C-alpha atoms as one frame of an Amber mdcrd trajectory, in Angstrom:
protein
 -48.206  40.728  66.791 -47.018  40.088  63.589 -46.170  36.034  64.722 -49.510
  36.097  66.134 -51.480  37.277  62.714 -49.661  34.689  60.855 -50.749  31.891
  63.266 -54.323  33.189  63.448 -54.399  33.019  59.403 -52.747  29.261  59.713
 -55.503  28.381  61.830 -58.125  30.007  60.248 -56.904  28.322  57.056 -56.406
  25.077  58.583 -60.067  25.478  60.012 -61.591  26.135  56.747 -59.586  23.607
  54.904 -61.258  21.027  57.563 -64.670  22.460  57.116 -64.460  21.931  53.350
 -63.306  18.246  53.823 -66.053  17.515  56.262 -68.327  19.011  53.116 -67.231
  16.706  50.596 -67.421  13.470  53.410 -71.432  14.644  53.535 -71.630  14.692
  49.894 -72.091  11.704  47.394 -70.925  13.388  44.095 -72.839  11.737  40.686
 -71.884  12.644  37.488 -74.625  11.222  34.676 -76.996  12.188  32.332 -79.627
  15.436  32.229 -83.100  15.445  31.012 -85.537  12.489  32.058 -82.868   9.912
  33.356 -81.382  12.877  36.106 -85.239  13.792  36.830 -86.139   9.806  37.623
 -82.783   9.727  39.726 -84.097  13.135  41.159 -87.390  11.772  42.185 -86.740
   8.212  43.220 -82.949   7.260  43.961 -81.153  10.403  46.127 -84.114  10.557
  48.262 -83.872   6.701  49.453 -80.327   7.168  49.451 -79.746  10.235  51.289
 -82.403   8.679  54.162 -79.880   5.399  54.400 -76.796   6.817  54.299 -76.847
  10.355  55.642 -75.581  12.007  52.751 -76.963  14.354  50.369 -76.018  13.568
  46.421 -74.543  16.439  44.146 -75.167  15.485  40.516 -73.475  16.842  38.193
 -75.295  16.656  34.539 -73.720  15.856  31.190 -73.378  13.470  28.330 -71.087
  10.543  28.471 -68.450  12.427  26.661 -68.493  15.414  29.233 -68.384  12.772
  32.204 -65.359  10.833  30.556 -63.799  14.471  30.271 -64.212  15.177  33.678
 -62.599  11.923  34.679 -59.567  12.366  32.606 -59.216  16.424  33.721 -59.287
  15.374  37.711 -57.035  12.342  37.206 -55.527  11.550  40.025 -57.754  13.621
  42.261 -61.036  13.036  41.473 -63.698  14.517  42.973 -66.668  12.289  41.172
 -67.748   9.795  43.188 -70.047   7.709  40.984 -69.665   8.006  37.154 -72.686
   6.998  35.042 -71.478   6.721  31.262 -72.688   5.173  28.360 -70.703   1.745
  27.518 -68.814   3.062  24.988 -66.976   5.966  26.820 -67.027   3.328  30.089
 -64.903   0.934  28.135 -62.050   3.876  27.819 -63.107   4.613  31.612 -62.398
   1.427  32.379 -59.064   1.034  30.599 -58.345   4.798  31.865 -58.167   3.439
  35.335 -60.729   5.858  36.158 -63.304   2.736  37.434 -62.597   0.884  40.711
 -64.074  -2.597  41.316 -67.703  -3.295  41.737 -69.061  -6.392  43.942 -72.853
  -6.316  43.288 -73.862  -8.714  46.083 -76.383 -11.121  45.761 -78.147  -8.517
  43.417 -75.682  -9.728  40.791 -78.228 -12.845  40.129 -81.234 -10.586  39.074
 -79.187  -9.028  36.480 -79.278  -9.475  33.162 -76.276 -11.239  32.023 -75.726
  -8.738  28.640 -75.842  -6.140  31.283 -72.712  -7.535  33.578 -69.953  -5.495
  31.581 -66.575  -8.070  31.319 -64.365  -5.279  33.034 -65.626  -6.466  36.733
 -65.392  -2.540  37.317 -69.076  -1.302  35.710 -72.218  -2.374  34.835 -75.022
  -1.287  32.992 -78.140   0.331  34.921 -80.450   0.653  31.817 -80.495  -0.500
  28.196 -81.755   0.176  25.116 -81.155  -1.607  21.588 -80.477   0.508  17.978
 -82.860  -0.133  15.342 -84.495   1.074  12.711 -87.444   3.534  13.342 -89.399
   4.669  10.176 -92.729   6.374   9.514 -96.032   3.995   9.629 -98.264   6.003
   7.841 -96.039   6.975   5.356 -94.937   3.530   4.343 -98.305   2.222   4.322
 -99.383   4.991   1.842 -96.725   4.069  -0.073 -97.486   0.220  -0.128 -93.794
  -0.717   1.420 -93.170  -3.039   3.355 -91.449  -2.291   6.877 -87.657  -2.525
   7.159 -86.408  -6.223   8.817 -82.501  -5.616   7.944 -79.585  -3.558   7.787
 -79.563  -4.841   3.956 -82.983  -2.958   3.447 -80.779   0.507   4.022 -79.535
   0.001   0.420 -82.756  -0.024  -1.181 -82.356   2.918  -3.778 -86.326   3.584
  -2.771 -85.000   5.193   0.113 -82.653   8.251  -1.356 -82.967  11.215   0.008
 -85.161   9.873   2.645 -82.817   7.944   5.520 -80.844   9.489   7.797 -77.957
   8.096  10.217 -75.853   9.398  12.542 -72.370   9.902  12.357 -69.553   7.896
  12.944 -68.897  10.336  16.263 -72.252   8.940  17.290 -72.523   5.388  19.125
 -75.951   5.062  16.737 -73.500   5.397  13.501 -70.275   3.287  15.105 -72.698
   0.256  16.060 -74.118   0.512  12.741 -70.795   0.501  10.834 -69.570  -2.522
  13.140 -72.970  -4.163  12.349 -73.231  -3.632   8.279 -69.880  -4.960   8.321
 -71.057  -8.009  10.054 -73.527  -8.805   7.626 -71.475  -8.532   4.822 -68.962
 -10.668   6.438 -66.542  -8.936   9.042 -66.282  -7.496  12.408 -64.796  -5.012
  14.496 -61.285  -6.210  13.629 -62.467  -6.482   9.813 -64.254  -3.476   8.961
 -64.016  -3.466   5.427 -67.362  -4.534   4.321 -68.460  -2.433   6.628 -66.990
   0.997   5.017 -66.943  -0.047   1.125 -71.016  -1.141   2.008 -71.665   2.526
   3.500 -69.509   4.233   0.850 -71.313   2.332  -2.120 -74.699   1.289  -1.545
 -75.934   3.454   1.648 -74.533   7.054   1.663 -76.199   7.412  -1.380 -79.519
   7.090   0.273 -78.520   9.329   3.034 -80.431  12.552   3.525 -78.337  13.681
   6.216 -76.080  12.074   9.160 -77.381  13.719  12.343 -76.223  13.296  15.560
 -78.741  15.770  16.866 -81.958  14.122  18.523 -83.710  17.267  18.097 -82.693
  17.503  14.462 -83.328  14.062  14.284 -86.935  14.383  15.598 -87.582  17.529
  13.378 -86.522  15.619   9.942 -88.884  12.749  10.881 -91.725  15.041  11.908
 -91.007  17.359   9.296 -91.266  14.389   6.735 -88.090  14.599   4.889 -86.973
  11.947   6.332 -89.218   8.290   6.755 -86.602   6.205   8.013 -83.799   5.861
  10.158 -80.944   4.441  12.425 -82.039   5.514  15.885 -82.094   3.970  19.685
 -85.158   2.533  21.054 -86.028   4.924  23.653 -85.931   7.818  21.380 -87.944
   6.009  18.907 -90.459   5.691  21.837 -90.244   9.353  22.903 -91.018  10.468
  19.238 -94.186   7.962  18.748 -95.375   9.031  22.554 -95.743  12.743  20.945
 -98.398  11.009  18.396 -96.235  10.562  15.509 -96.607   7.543  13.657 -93.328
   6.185  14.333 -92.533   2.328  14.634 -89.234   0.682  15.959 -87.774  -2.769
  14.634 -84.623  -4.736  15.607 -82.971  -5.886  12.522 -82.734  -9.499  11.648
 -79.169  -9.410  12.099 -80.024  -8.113  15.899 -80.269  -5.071  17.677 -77.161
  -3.590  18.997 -77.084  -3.215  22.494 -76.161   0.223  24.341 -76.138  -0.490
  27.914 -76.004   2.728  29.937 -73.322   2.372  32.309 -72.612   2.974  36.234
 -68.767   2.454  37.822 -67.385   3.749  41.408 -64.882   6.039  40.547 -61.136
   5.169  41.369 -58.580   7.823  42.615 -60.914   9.860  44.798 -62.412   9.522
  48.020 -63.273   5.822  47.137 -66.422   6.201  49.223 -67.881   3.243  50.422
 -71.582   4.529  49.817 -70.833   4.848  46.180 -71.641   0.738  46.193 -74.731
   1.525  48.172 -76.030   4.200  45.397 -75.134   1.722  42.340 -76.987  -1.273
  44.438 -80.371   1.207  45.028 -80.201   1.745  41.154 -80.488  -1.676  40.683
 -82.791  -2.522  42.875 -86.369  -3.419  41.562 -88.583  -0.427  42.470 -85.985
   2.091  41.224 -85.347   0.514  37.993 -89.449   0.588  37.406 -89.202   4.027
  37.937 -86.032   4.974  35.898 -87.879   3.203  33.084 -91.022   4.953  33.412
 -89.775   8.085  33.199 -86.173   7.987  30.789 -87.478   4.858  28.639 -84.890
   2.884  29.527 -85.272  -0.819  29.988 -85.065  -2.177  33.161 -81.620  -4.599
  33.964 -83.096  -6.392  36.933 -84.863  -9.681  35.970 -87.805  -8.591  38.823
 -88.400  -5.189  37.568 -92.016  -6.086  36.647 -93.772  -3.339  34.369 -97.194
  -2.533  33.283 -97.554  -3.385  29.113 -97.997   0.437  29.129 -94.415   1.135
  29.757 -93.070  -1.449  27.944 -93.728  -0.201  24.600 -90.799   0.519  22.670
 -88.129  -1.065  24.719 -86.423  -4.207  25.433 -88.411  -5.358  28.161 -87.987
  -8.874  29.591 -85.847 -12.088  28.920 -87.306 -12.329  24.989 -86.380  -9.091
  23.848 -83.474  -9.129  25.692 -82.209 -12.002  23.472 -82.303 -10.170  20.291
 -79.846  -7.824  21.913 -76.291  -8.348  20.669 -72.828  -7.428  21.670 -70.064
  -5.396  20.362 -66.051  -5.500  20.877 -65.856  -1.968  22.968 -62.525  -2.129
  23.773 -61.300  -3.094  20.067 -63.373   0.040  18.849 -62.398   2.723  21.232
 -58.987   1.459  19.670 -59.527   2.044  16.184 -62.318   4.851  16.702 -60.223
   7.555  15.404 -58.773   5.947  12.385 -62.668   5.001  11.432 -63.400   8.853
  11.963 -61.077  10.057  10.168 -61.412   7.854   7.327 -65.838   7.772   7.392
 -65.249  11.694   6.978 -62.744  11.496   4.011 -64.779   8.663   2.349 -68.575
   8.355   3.237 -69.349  11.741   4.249 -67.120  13.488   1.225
Protein backbone atom coordinates (compact mmCIF):
# COMPACT_ATOMS: atom_id res chain seq x y z
CA UNK A 1 0.00 0.00 0.00
CA UNK A 2 2.58 2.12 0.97
CA UNK A 3 4.54 1.44 -2.79
CA UNK A 4 1.26 2.05 -4.21
CA UNK A 5 0.63 5.73 -2.46
CA UNK A 6 3.99 6.74 -3.53
CA UNK A 7 3.33 5.82 -7.21
CA UNK A 8 -0.16 7.36 -7.16
CA UNK A 9 1.57 10.77 -5.82
CA UNK A 10 4.39 10.29 -8.78
CA UNK A 11 1.69 10.17 -11.13
CA UNK A 12 -0.43 12.60 -9.86
CA UNK A 13 2.62 14.88 -9.81
CA UNK A 14 3.79 13.92 -13.10
CA UNK A 15 0.10 14.63 -14.32
CA UNK A 16 -0.02 18.03 -12.96
CA UNK A 17 3.46 18.92 -13.93
CA UNK A 18 2.13 18.07 -17.68
CA UNK A 19 -1.02 20.02 -17.22
CA UNK A 20 0.97 23.11 -16.22
CA UNK A 21 3.30 22.75 -19.32
CA UNK A 22 0.41 22.33 -21.66
CA UNK A 23 -0.72 25.89 -19.82
CA UNK A 24 2.22 27.78 -20.60
CA UNK A 25 2.29 26.13 -24.56
CA UNK A 26 -1.46 27.97 -24.72
CA UNK A 27 -0.10 31.08 -23.38
CA UNK A 28 1.89 33.91 -25.21
CA UNK A 29 3.48 35.71 -22.16
CA UNK A 30 4.12 39.85 -22.89
CA UNK A 31 5.84 41.82 -20.63
CA UNK A 32 5.47 45.86 -21.62
CA UNK A 33 4.16 48.89 -20.57
CA UNK A 34 0.69 49.82 -18.42
CA UNK A 35 -1.56 52.68 -18.95
CA UNK A 36 -2.64 53.64 -22.64
CA UNK A 37 0.05 51.59 -24.64
CA UNK A 38 -1.22 48.01 -22.62
CA UNK A 39 -4.99 49.32 -23.19
CA UNK A 40 -4.30 49.84 -27.26
CA UNK A 41 -2.49 46.32 -27.16
CA UNK A 42 -5.63 45.24 -25.06
CA UNK A 43 -8.08 46.40 -27.59
CA UNK A 44 -6.45 45.82 -30.93
CA UNK A 45 -3.34 43.34 -30.96
CA UNK A 46 -4.20 40.04 -28.48
CA UNK A 47 -7.52 39.84 -29.99
CA UNK A 48 -6.15 39.40 -33.77
CA UNK A 49 -3.54 37.42 -32.34
CA UNK A 50 -5.19 35.05 -30.15
CA UNK A 51 -7.84 34.38 -33.36
CA UNK A 52 -4.50 33.40 -35.62
CA UNK A 53 -2.63 31.59 -33.45
CA UNK A 54 -4.78 29.88 -30.84
CA UNK A 55 -3.27 31.30 -27.94
CA UNK A 56 -4.39 33.60 -25.38
CA UNK A 57 -1.63 36.49 -24.33
CA UNK A 58 -0.75 37.08 -20.52
CA UNK A 59 0.71 40.58 -20.19
CA UNK A 60 2.44 41.35 -17.64
CA UNK A 61 2.62 45.38 -16.96
CA UNK A 62 5.64 47.44 -15.97
CA UNK A 63 8.16 50.03 -16.91
CA UNK A 64 11.20 49.20 -18.89
CA UNK A 65 13.24 48.95 -15.80
CA UNK A 66 10.81 46.33 -14.13
CA UNK A 67 10.79 44.28 -17.54
CA UNK A 68 14.74 44.36 -17.77
CA UNK A 69 14.51 43.12 -14.01
CA UNK A 70 12.44 40.41 -14.77
CA UNK A 71 14.71 39.29 -17.56
CA UNK A 72 17.81 39.29 -15.53
CA UNK A 73 15.84 37.47 -12.26
CA UNK A 74 14.56 34.40 -14.70
CA UNK A 75 17.88 34.14 -16.54
CA UNK A 76 18.23 31.15 -17.86
CA UNK A 77 14.62 30.13 -17.50
CA UNK A 78 12.60 32.64 -18.66
CA UNK A 79 9.20 32.57 -18.68
CA UNK A 80 8.58 36.04 -20.82
CA UNK A 81 7.96 35.39 -24.08
CA UNK A 82 7.97 38.81 -25.76
CA UNK A 83 9.76 41.72 -23.96
CA UNK A 84 8.70 45.26 -24.93
CA UNK A 85 11.38 47.78 -23.41
CA UNK A 86 12.32 51.09 -24.04
CA UNK A 87 15.75 51.33 -26.19
CA UNK A 88 17.74 52.17 -23.54
CA UNK A 89 17.16 49.17 -21.13
CA UNK A 90 16.89 46.96 -24.70
CA UNK A 91 20.45 47.85 -25.47
CA UNK A 92 21.56 46.07 -21.94
CA UNK A 93 18.80 43.37 -23.01
CA UNK A 94 20.43 42.92 -25.90
CA UNK A 95 24.00 42.67 -24.63
CA UNK A 96 22.39 40.58 -21.58
CA UNK A 97 21.66 37.86 -24.02
CA UNK A 98 18.22 38.13 -22.93
CA UNK A 99 17.00 39.00 -26.89
CA UNK A 100 16.98 36.24 -29.55
CA UNK A 101 17.07 37.14 -33.27
CA UNK A 102 14.32 38.86 -35.08
CA UNK A 103 13.66 38.31 -39.03
CA UNK A 104 10.89 40.87 -39.80
CA UNK A 105 9.95 39.52 -43.25
CA UNK A 106 9.13 41.56 -45.97
CA UNK A 107 7.59 43.99 -43.31
CA UNK A 108 11.19 45.05 -42.69
CA UNK A 109 10.80 47.50 -45.92
CA UNK A 110 7.88 49.59 -44.40
CA UNK A 111 9.92 50.36 -41.47
CA UNK A 112 11.45 53.23 -40.65
CA UNK A 113 15.08 52.87 -40.92
CA UNK A 114 15.86 54.93 -37.29
CA UNK A 115 13.51 52.36 -36.02
CA UNK A 116 15.64 49.03 -37.21
CA UNK A 117 17.78 48.84 -33.88
CA UNK A 118 21.70 47.70 -35.09
CA UNK A 119 21.51 44.61 -32.63
CA UNK A 120 19.47 42.44 -35.42
CA UNK A 121 17.69 41.14 -32.11
CA UNK A 122 14.90 44.22 -31.47
CA UNK A 123 13.25 46.82 -32.99
CA UNK A 124 11.32 49.65 -32.14
CA UNK A 125 7.33 49.45 -32.33
CA UNK A 126 6.66 53.19 -31.54
CA UNK A 127 8.66 56.41 -31.22
CA UNK A 128 8.67 59.51 -29.84
CA UNK A 129 11.41 62.41 -29.92
CA UNK A 130 12.56 64.66 -26.52
CA UNK A 131 12.06 68.23 -26.78
CA UNK A 132 11.35 71.07 -25.20
CA UNK A 133 7.66 71.69 -24.11
CA UNK A 134 6.95 75.16 -22.49
CA UNK A 135 3.84 77.19 -21.69
CA UNK A 136 2.21 79.28 -24.77
CA UNK A 137 0.32 81.60 -22.97
CA UNK A 138 2.71 82.29 -20.55
CA UNK A 139 5.52 83.14 -22.90
CA UNK A 140 3.42 85.19 -25.01
CA UNK A 141 2.41 87.33 -21.95
CA UNK A 142 5.73 87.65 -21.29
CA UNK A 143 6.83 88.78 -24.88
CA UNK A 144 9.51 85.69 -25.23
CA UNK A 145 10.21 84.16 -27.82
CA UNK A 146 9.76 80.20 -27.98
CA UNK A 147 12.75 77.98 -27.21
CA UNK A 148 14.66 76.59 -30.74
CA UNK A 149 17.86 75.11 -28.76
CA UNK A 150 19.35 73.31 -26.05
CA UNK A 151 21.55 76.69 -25.74
CA UNK A 152 18.22 78.61 -24.87
CA UNK A 153 18.22 76.35 -21.40
CA UNK A 154 20.95 78.74 -20.14
CA UNK A 155 19.08 81.80 -20.49
CA UNK A 156 19.21 83.21 -16.81
CA UNK A 157 15.34 84.39 -17.73
CA UNK A 158 14.47 81.02 -17.01
CA UNK A 159 15.62 80.44 -13.09
CA UNK A 160 13.50 78.96 -11.07
CA UNK A 161 11.23 78.19 -13.87
CA UNK A 162 12.72 74.90 -15.97
CA UNK A 163 12.65 71.69 -14.90
CA UNK A 164 14.53 68.39 -16.20
CA UNK A 165 14.65 65.11 -15.32
CA UNK A 166 17.27 63.31 -13.81
CA UNK A 167 20.14 61.67 -14.99
CA UNK A 168 18.19 58.15 -13.89
CA UNK A 169 15.70 59.34 -16.46
CA UNK A 170 16.26 58.59 -20.36
CA UNK A 171 14.69 62.46 -20.74
CA UNK A 172 17.86 63.76 -18.53
CA UNK A 173 20.66 61.08 -20.07
CA UNK A 174 19.66 62.12 -23.80
CA UNK A 175 19.82 65.58 -22.74
CA UNK A 176 23.27 65.37 -21.09
CA UNK A 177 24.59 63.34 -24.26
CA UNK A 178 22.94 66.11 -26.39
CA UNK A 179 24.22 69.51 -24.48
CA UNK A 180 27.44 67.92 -24.71
CA UNK A 181 27.10 67.65 -28.38
CA UNK A 182 26.52 71.12 -28.88
CA UNK A 183 29.21 72.29 -27.01
CA UNK A 184 31.46 69.98 -28.78
CA UNK A 185 31.52 66.23 -27.53
CA UNK A 186 29.68 63.06 -27.44
CA UNK A 187 28.89 60.10 -25.60
CA UNK A 188 32.57 59.14 -25.33
CA UNK A 189 33.36 62.98 -24.48
CA UNK A 190 30.99 64.11 -22.02
CA UNK A 191 32.67 66.90 -20.63
CA UNK A 192 30.95 69.79 -22.12
CA UNK A 193 28.18 68.11 -21.44
CA UNK A 194 28.54 68.05 -17.39
CA UNK A 195 30.67 71.42 -16.84
CA UNK A 196 27.54 73.07 -19.31
CA UNK A 197 24.80 71.54 -16.81
CA UNK A 198 26.88 72.27 -13.70
CA UNK A 199 27.54 76.03 -14.78
CA UNK A 200 25.06 77.55 -16.89
CA UNK A 201 21.78 75.20 -16.52
CA UNK A 202 21.32 73.80 -12.95
CA UNK A 203 21.13 77.14 -11.98
CA UNK A 204 17.93 77.61 -13.83
CA UNK A 205 16.58 74.41 -12.59
CA UNK A 206 13.45 74.46 -10.48
CA UNK A 207 13.48 70.92 -9.89
CA UNK A 208 14.73 67.56 -11.76
CA UNK A 209 11.63 65.34 -11.87
CA UNK A 210 11.38 62.14 -13.11
CA UNK A 211 7.75 61.97 -12.14
CA UNK A 212 5.21 62.62 -15.13
CA UNK A 213 2.63 63.36 -12.70
CA UNK A 214 4.87 65.77 -10.84
CA UNK A 215 5.94 66.86 -13.99
CA UNK A 216 2.38 67.65 -15.23
CA UNK A 217 1.43 69.28 -11.81
CA UNK A 218 4.56 71.89 -11.91
CA UNK A 219 3.54 72.88 -15.47
CA UNK A 220 -0.15 73.15 -14.64
CA UNK A 221 0.51 74.52 -11.42
CA UNK A 222 2.68 77.29 -13.16
CA UNK A 223 5.90 77.08 -11.38
CA UNK A 224 7.33 75.75 -13.93
CA UNK A 225 6.96 77.25 -17.96
CA UNK A 226 9.42 75.17 -19.52
CA UNK A 227 10.89 71.96 -19.82
CA UNK A 228 12.82 68.81 -21.11
CA UNK A 229 10.02 66.35 -21.76
CA UNK A 230 9.04 63.51 -24.56
CA UNK A 231 6.65 64.27 -27.22
CA UNK A 232 3.82 62.18 -26.32
CA UNK A 233 3.60 63.49 -22.90
CA UNK A 234 3.83 66.93 -24.15
CA UNK A 235 0.73 65.92 -26.24
CA UNK A 236 -1.14 64.28 -23.34
CA UNK A 237 -0.69 67.52 -21.21
CA UNK A 238 -1.91 70.07 -24.15
CA UNK A 239 -4.93 67.37 -24.97
CA UNK A 240 -6.16 68.25 -21.19
CA UNK A 241 -6.44 72.08 -22.53
CA UNK A 242 -3.30 73.38 -21.23
CA UNK A 243 -1.50 75.64 -23.31
CA UNK A 244 1.41 73.56 -23.82
CA UNK A 245 3.60 73.56 -27.11
CA UNK A 246 6.38 70.99 -28.12
CA UNK A 247 9.60 71.91 -30.25
CA UNK A 248 12.55 69.76 -31.45
CA UNK A 249 15.67 71.62 -30.84
CA UNK A 250 17.81 72.85 -33.63
CA UNK A 251 20.41 70.55 -32.70
CA UNK A 252 17.56 67.65 -33.22
CA UNK A 253 15.28 65.78 -31.27
CA UNK A 254 16.55 62.76 -29.56
CA UNK A 255 14.97 59.77 -30.52
CA UNK A 256 13.42 57.14 -27.91
CA UNK A 257 12.24 54.31 -29.86
CA UNK A 258 10.08 52.00 -27.74
CA UNK A 259 11.37 48.66 -28.17
CA UNK A 260 10.01 44.94 -28.90
CA UNK A 261 12.62 41.66 -28.85
CA UNK A 262 11.63 37.73 -28.65
CA UNK A 263 12.99 36.69 -25.59
CA UNK A 264 15.99 34.16 -25.60
CA UNK A 265 16.34 31.30 -22.99
CA UNK A 266 12.67 30.39 -22.67
CA UNK A 267 10.27 28.59 -24.60
CA UNK A 268 11.57 30.43 -27.78
CA UNK A 269 8.03 30.33 -29.13
CA UNK A 270 7.65 30.64 -32.60
CA UNK A 271 4.41 32.90 -32.30
CA UNK A 272 6.40 35.44 -30.45
CA UNK A 273 7.54 36.58 -34.31
CA UNK A 274 3.91 36.47 -35.24
CA UNK A 275 2.88 38.99 -32.22
CA UNK A 276 5.97 41.47 -33.01
CA UNK A 277 4.92 41.25 -36.96
CA UNK A 278 0.90 42.14 -35.96
CA UNK A 279 2.44 45.16 -33.99
CA UNK A 280 3.90 46.30 -36.92
CA UNK A 281 1.51 45.87 -39.14
CA UNK A 282 -0.38 49.03 -40.47
CA UNK A 283 -3.83 48.94 -38.80
CA UNK A 284 -2.34 48.14 -35.37
CA UNK A 285 0.22 50.74 -35.37
CA UNK A 286 -2.82 53.41 -36.26
CA UNK A 287 -4.35 52.24 -33.36
CA UNK A 288 -1.38 52.06 -30.85
CA UNK A 289 -0.89 55.68 -31.89
CA UNK A 290 -4.28 56.79 -31.37
CA UNK A 291 -4.57 55.75 -28.17
CA UNK A 292 -0.65 55.82 -26.33
CA UNK A 293 0.59 58.85 -28.66
CA UNK A 294 3.13 57.07 -29.99
CA UNK A 295 4.25 57.55 -33.54
CA UNK A 296 3.66 55.05 -35.86
CA UNK A 297 7.12 52.97 -37.32
CA UNK A 298 5.47 51.62 -40.43
CA UNK A 299 5.91 53.94 -43.48
CA UNK A 300 1.89 52.97 -44.42
CA UNK A 301 0.47 53.73 -41.12
CA UNK A 302 -1.63 56.59 -42.60
CA UNK A 303 -3.25 58.92 -39.83
CA UNK A 304 -5.87 61.51 -39.70
CA UNK A 305 -4.02 65.30 -38.99
CA UNK A 306 -6.04 64.85 -35.75
CA UNK A 307 -3.77 62.29 -34.35
CA UNK A 308 -0.81 63.52 -35.57
CA UNK A 309 -0.46 66.42 -33.41
CA UNK A 310 2.37 66.32 -31.21
CA UNK A 311 4.31 63.47 -32.61
CA UNK A 312 6.74 62.52 -35.16
CA UNK A 313 4.51 61.53 -37.76
CA UNK A 314 5.78 60.74 -41.28
CA UNK A 315 9.16 60.71 -43.25
CA UNK A 316 9.77 64.78 -42.42
CA UNK A 317 9.57 64.66 -38.87
CA UNK A 318 11.12 61.59 -38.76
CA UNK A 319 14.32 63.25 -40.10
CA UNK A 320 14.79 65.60 -37.33
CA UNK A 321 15.03 62.53 -35.16
CA UNK A 322 18.61 61.75 -34.14
CA UNK A 323 20.53 58.90 -32.71
CA UNK A 324 22.39 58.15 -29.64
CA UNK A 325 25.41 55.59 -28.77
CA UNK A 326 23.14 53.14 -26.38
CA UNK A 327 25.52 50.72 -25.87
CA UNK A 328 28.48 53.29 -24.99
CA UNK A 329 25.98 54.86 -22.36
CA UNK A 330 24.57 51.90 -20.60
CA UNK A 331 28.49 51.58 -20.16
CA UNK A 332 29.28 54.64 -18.50
CA UNK A 333 25.62 55.22 -17.01
CA UNK A 334 26.66 54.70 -13.54
CA UNK A 335 29.79 56.69 -13.42
CA UNK A 336 27.51 59.73 -15.01
CA UNK A 337 25.02 59.01 -12.02
CA UNK A 338 27.10 59.04 -9.62
CA UNK A 339 29.00 61.95 -10.60
CA UNK A 340 25.49 64.28 -11.97
CA UNK A 341 24.42 63.62 -8.18
CA UNK A 342 27.75 64.76 -6.53
CA UNK A 343 28.07 67.72 -8.99
CA UNK A 344 24.82 69.08 -10.68
CA UNK A 345 22.30 68.06 -8.29
CA UNK A 346 24.58 69.06 -4.99
Amino acid sequence: MRHFGKTLSASLALVTMAGAALAQDDVLYVAGPGGSIEQALRDTVFPAFTEETGLRVEYVAGNSTDTLAKLQAQAGNQQIDVAMIDDGPMAQAVALGFCRDLDLGDIKDDIYDIALFPDGKSVAYGLLGSGIVYNEEYFADQGWDAPTSLEDLTDEKYAGKLVIPPLNNTYGVLTLVQVAKMRGGSETDIEPGFATFTDEIAPNVLAFEPSPGKMTELLQSGQAVVAIWGSSRAKALADTGFPAAFVYPKEGGAVIGTGICPVAGGAEKPEALTFIDRILEPEMQVAIAKTSGLAPVNRKAELAPEFQVGMPYGEEQINQLVTVDWPTINEKRAEWNARWTREVER
